[in-house]
Short mmCIF file of C-alpha atoms in Angstrom, two decimals:
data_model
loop_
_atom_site.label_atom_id
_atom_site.label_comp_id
_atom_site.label_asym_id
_atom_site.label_seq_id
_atom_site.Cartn_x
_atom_site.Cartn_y
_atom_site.Cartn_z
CA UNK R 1046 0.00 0.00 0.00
CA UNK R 1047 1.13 3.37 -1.13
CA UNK R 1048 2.02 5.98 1.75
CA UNK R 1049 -0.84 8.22 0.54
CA UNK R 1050 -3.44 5.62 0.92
CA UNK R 1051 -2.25 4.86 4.22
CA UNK R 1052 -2.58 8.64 5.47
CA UNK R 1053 -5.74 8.17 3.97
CA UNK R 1054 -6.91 5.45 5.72
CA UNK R 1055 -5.18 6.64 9.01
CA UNK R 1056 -6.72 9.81 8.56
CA UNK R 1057 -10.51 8.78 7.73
CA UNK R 1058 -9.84 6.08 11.14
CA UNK R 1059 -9.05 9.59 13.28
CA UNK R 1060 -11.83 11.50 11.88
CA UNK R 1061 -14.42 8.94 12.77
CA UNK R 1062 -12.52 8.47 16.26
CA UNK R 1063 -13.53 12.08 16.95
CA UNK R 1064 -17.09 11.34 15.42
CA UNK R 1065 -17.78 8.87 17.89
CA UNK R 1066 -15.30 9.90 20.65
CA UNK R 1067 -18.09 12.25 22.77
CA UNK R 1068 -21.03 9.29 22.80
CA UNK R 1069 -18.71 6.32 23.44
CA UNK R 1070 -17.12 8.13 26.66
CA UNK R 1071 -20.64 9.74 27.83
CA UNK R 1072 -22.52 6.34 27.14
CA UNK R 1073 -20.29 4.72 29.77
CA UNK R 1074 -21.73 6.93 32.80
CA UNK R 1075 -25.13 5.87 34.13
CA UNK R 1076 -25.93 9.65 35.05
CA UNK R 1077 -24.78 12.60 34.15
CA UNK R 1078 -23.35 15.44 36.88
CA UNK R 1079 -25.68 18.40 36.18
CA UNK R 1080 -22.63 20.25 35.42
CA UNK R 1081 -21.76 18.02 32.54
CA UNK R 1082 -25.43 18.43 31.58
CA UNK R 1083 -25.37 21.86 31.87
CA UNK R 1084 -22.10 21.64 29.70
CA UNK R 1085 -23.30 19.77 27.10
CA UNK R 1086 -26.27 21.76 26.47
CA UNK R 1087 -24.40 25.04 26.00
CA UNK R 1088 -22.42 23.00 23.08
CA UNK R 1089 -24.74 23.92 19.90
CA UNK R 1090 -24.77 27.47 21.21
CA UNK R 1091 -21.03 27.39 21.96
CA UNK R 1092 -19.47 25.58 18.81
CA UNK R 1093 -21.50 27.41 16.15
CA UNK R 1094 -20.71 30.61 17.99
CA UNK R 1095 -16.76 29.84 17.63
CA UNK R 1096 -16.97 29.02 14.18
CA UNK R 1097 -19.06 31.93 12.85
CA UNK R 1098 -17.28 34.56 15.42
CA UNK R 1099 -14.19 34.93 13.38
CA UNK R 1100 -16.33 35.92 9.84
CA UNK R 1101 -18.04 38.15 12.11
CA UNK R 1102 -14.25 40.19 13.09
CA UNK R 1103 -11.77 39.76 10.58
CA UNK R 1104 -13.16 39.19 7.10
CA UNK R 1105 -14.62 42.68 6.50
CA UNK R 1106 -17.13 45.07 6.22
CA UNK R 1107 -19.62 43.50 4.61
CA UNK R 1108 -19.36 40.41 6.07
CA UNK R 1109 -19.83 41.75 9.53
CA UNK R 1110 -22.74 43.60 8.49
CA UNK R 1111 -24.37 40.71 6.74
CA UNK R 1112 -24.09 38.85 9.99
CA UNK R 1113 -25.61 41.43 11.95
CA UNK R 1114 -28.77 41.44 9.90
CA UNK R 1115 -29.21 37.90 9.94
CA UNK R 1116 -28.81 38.06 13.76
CA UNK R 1117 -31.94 40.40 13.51
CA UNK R 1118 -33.54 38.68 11.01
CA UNK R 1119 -33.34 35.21 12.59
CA UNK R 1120 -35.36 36.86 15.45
CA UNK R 1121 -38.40 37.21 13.05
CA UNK R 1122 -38.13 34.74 10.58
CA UNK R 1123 -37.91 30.99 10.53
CA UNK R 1124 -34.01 29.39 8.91
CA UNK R 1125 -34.33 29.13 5.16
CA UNK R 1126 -35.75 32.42 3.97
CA UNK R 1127 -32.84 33.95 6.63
CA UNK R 1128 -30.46 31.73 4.95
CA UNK R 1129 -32.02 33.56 1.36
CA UNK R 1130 -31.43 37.07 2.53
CA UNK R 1131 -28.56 36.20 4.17
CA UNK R 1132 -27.20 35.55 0.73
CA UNK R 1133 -28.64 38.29 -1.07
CA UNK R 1134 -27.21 40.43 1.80
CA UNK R 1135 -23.09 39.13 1.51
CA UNK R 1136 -23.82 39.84 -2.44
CA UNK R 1137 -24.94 43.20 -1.83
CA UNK R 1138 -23.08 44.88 0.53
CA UNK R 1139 -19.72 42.95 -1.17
CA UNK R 1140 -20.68 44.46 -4.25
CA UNK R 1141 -21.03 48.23 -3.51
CA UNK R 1142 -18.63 48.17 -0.19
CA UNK R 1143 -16.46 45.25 -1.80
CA UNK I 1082 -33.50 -1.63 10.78
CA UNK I 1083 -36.07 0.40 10.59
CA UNK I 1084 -37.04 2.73 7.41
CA UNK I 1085 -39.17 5.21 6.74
CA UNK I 1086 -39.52 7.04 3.16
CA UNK I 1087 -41.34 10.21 4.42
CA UNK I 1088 -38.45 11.16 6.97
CA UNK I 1089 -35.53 10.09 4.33
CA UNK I 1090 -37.31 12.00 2.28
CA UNK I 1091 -37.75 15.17 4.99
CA UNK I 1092 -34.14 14.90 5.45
CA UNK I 1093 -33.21 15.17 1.80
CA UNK I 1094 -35.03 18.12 1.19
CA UNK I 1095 -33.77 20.05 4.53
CA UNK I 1096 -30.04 18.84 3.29
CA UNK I 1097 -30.69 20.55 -0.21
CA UNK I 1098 -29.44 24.37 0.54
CA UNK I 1099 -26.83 23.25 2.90
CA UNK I 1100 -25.10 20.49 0.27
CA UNK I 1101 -25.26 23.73 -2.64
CA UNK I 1102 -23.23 25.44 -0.14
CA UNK I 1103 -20.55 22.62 0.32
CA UNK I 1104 -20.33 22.00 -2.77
CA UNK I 1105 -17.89 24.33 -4.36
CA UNK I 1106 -15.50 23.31 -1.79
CA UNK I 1107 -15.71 19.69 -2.64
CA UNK I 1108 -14.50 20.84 -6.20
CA UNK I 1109 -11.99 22.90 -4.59
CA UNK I 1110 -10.80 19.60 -2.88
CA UNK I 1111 -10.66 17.66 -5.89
CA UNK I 1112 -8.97 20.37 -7.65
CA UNK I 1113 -6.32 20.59 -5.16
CA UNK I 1114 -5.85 17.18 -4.86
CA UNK I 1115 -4.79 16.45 -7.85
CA UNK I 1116 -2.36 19.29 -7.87
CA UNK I 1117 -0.86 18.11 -5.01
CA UNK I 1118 0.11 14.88 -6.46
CA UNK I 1119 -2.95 12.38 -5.85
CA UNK I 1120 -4.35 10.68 -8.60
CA UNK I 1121 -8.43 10.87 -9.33
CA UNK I 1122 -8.99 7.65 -7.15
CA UNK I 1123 -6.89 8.84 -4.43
CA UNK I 1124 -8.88 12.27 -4.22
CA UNK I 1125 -12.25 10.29 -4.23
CA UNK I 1126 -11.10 7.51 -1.31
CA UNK I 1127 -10.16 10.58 0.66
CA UNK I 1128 -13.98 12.50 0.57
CA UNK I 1129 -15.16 9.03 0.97
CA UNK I 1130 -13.70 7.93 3.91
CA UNK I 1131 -13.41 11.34 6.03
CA UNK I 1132 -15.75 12.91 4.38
CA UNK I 1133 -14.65 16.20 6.06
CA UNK I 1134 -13.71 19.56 3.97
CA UNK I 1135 -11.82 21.96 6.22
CA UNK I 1136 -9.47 18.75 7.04
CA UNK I 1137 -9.23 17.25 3.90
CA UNK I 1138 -7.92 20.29 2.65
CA UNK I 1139 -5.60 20.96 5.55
CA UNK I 1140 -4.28 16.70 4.86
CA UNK I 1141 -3.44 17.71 0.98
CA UNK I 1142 -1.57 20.85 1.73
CA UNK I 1143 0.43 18.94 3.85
CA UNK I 1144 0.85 15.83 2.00
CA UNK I 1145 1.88 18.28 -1.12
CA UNK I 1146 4.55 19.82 1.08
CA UNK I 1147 6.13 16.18 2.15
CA UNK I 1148 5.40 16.46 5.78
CA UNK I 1149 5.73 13.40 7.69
CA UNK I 1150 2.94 11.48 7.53
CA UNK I 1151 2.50 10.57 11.40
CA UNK I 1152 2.10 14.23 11.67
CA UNK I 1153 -0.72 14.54 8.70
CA UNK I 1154 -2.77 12.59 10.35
CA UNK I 1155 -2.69 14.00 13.78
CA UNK I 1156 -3.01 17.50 11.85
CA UNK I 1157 -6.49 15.87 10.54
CA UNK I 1158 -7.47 14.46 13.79
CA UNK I 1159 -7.04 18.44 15.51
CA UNK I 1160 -8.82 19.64 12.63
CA UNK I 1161 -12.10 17.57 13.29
CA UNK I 1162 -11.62 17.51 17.20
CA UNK I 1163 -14.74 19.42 17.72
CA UNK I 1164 -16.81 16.26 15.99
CA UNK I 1165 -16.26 15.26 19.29
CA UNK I 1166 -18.92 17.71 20.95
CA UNK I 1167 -20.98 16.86 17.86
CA UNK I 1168 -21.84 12.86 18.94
CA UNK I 1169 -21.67 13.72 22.96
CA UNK I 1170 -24.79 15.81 22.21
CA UNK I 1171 -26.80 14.06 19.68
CA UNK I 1172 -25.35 10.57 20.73
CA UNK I 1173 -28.56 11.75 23.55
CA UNK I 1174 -31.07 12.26 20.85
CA UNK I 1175 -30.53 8.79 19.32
CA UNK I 1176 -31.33 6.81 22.08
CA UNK I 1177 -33.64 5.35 20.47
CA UNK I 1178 -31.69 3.77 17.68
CA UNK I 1179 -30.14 0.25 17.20
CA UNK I 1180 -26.17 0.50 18.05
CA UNK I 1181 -25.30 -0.08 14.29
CA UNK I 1182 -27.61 3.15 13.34
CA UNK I 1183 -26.09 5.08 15.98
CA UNK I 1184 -23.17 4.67 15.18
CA UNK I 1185 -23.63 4.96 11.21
CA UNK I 1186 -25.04 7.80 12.07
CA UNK I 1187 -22.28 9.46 13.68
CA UNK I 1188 -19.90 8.77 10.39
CA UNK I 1189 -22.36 11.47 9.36
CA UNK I 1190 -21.70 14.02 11.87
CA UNK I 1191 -20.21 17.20 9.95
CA UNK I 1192 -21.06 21.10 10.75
CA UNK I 1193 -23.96 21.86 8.71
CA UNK I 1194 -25.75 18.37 9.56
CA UNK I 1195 -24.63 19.10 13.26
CA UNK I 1196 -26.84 21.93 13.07
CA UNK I 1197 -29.85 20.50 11.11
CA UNK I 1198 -30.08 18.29 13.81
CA UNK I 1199 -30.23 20.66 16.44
CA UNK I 1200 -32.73 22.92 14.33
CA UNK I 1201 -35.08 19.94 14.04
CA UNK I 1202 -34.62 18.66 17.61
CA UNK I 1203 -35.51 22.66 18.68
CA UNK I 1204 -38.43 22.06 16.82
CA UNK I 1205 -39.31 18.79 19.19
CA UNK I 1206 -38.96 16.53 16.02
CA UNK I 1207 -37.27 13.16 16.01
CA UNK I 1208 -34.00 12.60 14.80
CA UNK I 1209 -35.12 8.95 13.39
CA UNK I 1210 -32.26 6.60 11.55
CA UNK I 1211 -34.31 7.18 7.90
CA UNK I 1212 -33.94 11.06 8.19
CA UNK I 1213 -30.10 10.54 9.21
CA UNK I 1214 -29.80 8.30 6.28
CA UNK I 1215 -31.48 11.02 4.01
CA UNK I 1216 -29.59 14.11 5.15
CA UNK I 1217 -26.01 11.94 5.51
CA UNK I 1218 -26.40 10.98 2.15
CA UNK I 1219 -27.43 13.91 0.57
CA UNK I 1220 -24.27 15.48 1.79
CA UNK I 1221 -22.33 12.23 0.67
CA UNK I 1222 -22.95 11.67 -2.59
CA UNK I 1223 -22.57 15.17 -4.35
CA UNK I 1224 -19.56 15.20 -2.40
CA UNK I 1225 -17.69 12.46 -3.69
CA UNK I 1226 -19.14 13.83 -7.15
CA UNK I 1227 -18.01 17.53 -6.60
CA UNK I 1228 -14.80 15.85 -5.56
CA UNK I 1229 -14.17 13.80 -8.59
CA UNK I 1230 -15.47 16.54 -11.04
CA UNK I 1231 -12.81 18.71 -9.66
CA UNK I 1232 -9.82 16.39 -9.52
CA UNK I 1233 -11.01 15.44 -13.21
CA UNK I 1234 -11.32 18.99 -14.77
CA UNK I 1235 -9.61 21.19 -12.69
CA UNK I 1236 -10.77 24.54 -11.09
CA UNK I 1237 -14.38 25.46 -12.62
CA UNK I 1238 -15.31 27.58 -9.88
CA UNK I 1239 -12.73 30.04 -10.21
CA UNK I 1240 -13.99 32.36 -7.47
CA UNK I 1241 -16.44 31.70 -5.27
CA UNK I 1242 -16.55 34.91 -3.59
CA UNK I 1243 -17.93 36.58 -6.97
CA UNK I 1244 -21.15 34.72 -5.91
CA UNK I 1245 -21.38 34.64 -2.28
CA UNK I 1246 -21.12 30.66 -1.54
CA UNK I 1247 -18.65 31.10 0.62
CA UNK I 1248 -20.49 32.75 2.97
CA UNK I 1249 -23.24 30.71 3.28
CA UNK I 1250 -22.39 28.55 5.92
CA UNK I 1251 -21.71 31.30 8.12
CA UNK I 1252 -24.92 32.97 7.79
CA UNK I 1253 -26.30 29.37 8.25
CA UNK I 1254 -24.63 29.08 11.72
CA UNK I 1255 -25.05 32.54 13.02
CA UNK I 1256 -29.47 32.12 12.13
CA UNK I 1257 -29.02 28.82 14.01
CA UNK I 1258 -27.05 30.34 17.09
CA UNK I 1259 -29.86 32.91 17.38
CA UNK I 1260 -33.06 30.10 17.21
CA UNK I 1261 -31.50 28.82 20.23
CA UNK I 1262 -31.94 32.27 22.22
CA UNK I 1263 -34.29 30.79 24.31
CA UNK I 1264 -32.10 28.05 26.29
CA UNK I 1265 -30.57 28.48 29.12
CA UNK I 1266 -27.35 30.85 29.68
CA UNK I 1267 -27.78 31.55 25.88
CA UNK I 1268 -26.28 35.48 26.14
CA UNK I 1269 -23.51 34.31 27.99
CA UNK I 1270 -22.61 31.26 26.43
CA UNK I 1271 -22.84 32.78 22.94
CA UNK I 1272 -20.81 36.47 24.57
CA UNK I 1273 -17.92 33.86 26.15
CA UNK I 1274 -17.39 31.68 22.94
CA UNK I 1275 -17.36 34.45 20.56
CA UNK I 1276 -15.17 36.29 22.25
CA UNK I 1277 -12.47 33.27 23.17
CA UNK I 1278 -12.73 31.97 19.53
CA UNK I 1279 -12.10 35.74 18.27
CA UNK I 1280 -8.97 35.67 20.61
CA UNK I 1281 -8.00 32.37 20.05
CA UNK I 1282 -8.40 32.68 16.08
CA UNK I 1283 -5.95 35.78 16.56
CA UNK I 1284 -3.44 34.34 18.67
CA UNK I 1285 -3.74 30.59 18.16
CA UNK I 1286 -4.74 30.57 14.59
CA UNK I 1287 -6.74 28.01 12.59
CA UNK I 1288 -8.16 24.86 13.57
CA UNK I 1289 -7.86 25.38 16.88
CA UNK I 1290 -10.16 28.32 17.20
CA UNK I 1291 -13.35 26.70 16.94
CA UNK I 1292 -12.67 24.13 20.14
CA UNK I 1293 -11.07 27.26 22.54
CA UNK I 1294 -13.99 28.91 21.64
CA UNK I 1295 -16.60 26.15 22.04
CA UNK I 1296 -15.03 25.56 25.14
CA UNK I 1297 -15.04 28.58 26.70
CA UNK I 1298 -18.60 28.75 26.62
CA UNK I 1299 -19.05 25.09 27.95
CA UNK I 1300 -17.00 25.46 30.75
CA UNK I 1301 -18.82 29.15 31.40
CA UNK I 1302 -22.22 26.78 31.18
CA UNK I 1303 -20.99 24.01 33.79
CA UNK I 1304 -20.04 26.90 36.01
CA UNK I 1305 -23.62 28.74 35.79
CA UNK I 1306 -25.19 25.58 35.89
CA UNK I 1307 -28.72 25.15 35.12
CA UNK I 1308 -31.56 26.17 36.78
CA UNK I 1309 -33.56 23.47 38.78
CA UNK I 1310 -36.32 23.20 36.70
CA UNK I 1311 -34.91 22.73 33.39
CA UNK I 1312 -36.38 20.50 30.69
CA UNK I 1313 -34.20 17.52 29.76
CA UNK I 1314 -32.84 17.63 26.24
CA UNK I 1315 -32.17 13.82 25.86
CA UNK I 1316 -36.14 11.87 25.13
#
């Protein structure tokens, strides 16, 4: 086997290692410390927050902005006609503020 | 196994926006790939098996610039360390399934379907094995065919910025972080991994952003705690 199919195949074992890791270490705890709980409920809110936070700082103008109104819109409007605007909105403001 | 056609179907069609999104990037892959020395097949058995962008991208750059390959994997493995979050939270919602589904399902687990599942569990629906299946694949296939058309004809989409796709997954994320306004510690949470991934994207750098920052806000969360009478997530 060539040394690229083995990083491959290393690399797909590692990925789905970290797919699983979280659920096979939980599922061997009968309950769960309400801290943990607590923990593990912030994660949606927490890991989407991380990834989106840098677009919101460093990537420009209209990027920030077009974050902000979806923020606003996404308090009125349910996820795909946000995701719509959302994408007028980056195509807007990136074409007249660039 | 169970199977149901009307929630394969359900998660097929909720997929649909998300996978146009991805898509570019899979060509961008593919395109890469095969400029940094893999062949067609190689570039396809890579989406296949990790079936994960951000790292698969990260794996070829390094591969291309002859790094050991001990050290290419771990890179991949720190690239897709927050999958772990991913499967300690939903691994809750799938209580219900057979081990085998479960755990198909977690080969599965990648941002955008991360947050379709949260966006239909807010919504009190099931996350059922047939609408895992549906979404999963949805995201699967026109990967591996995005990745093969660009390893086979080179860069089509010259610039994606010109049309906005690669933006879409961050206004995605950010309408999904405000639907779940409503749970507990939400302002703070949201307020302590912003501004830790910010920092940490600054001073740390890419991929290691996105877990300081996610865990910033958990360990803020486990300190808070929750209040006594909160509903339980898990069915």
């Amino acid at each position: 086997m060539s040394t690229i199919i083995w990083i491959i195949f290393a690399g797909a074992f590692a990925t789905y290692l970290t797919r699983i890791g979280g659920h096979v270490v939980l599922s061997r705890f009968d309950k769960i410390h309400p801290r943990v709980d607590a923990g593990l409920r912030a994660v949606p809110a927490a890991v989407l927050t991380a990834i989106v936070a840098p677009y919101a700082a460093f990537f420009g103008l209209a990027e920030t902005l077009t974050l902000a109104v979806v923020a606003v819109l996404a308090l009125f409007l349910p996820a795909l006609p946000v995701f719509a605007l959302g994408w007028a909105c980056i195509l807007g403001l990136r074409y007249f503020i660039g | 196994m169970t199977f149901t056609k009307s929630e394969f179907k359900s998660g097929v069609v909720m997929s649909i926006p998300m996978v146009l999104a991805a898509l570019p990037f899979g060509v961008l892959f593919g395109t890469l790939a095969v400029k940094n020395g893999m062949t067609i097949f190689e570039s396809f058995l890579m989406s296949a098996t990790l079936f994960a962008g951000a790292s698969q991208l990260v794996g070829i750059e390094l591969f291309g610039a002859n790094v050991a390959p001990w050290l290419i994997v771990l890179s991949i493995f720190a690239v897709n360390f927050r999958h772990i979050l991913y499967s300690a939270v939903t691994g809750r919602y799938m209580t219900h399934m057979t081990f085998m589904e479960r755990y198909l399902s977690f080969f599965f687990l990648i941002d955008p379907l991360y947050a379709m599942i949260e966006e239909r569990h807010d919504r009190g629906e099931k996350i059922s094995f047939s609408w895992m299946l549906g979404a999963g694949l949805c995201f699967w296939i026109p990967w591996q065919i995005a990745t093969v058309i660009g390893a086979t004809f080179g860069n089509l989409i010259a610039n994606p910025e010109a049309i906005g796709i690669d933006f879409l997954l961050p206004v995605y994320f950010m309408s999904i972080v405000m639907g779940f306004r409503k749970r507990n510690n939400w302002a703070v949470i949201v307020i302590a991994s912003g501004a830790a991934s910010m920092f940490a994207y600054h001073y740390v750098g890419s991929p290691w952003y996105v877990t300081i920052g996610a865990l910033a806000g958990i360990v803020v969360a486990a300190i808070i705690g929750l209040p006594k009478d909160a509903k339980l997530v898990a069915e």
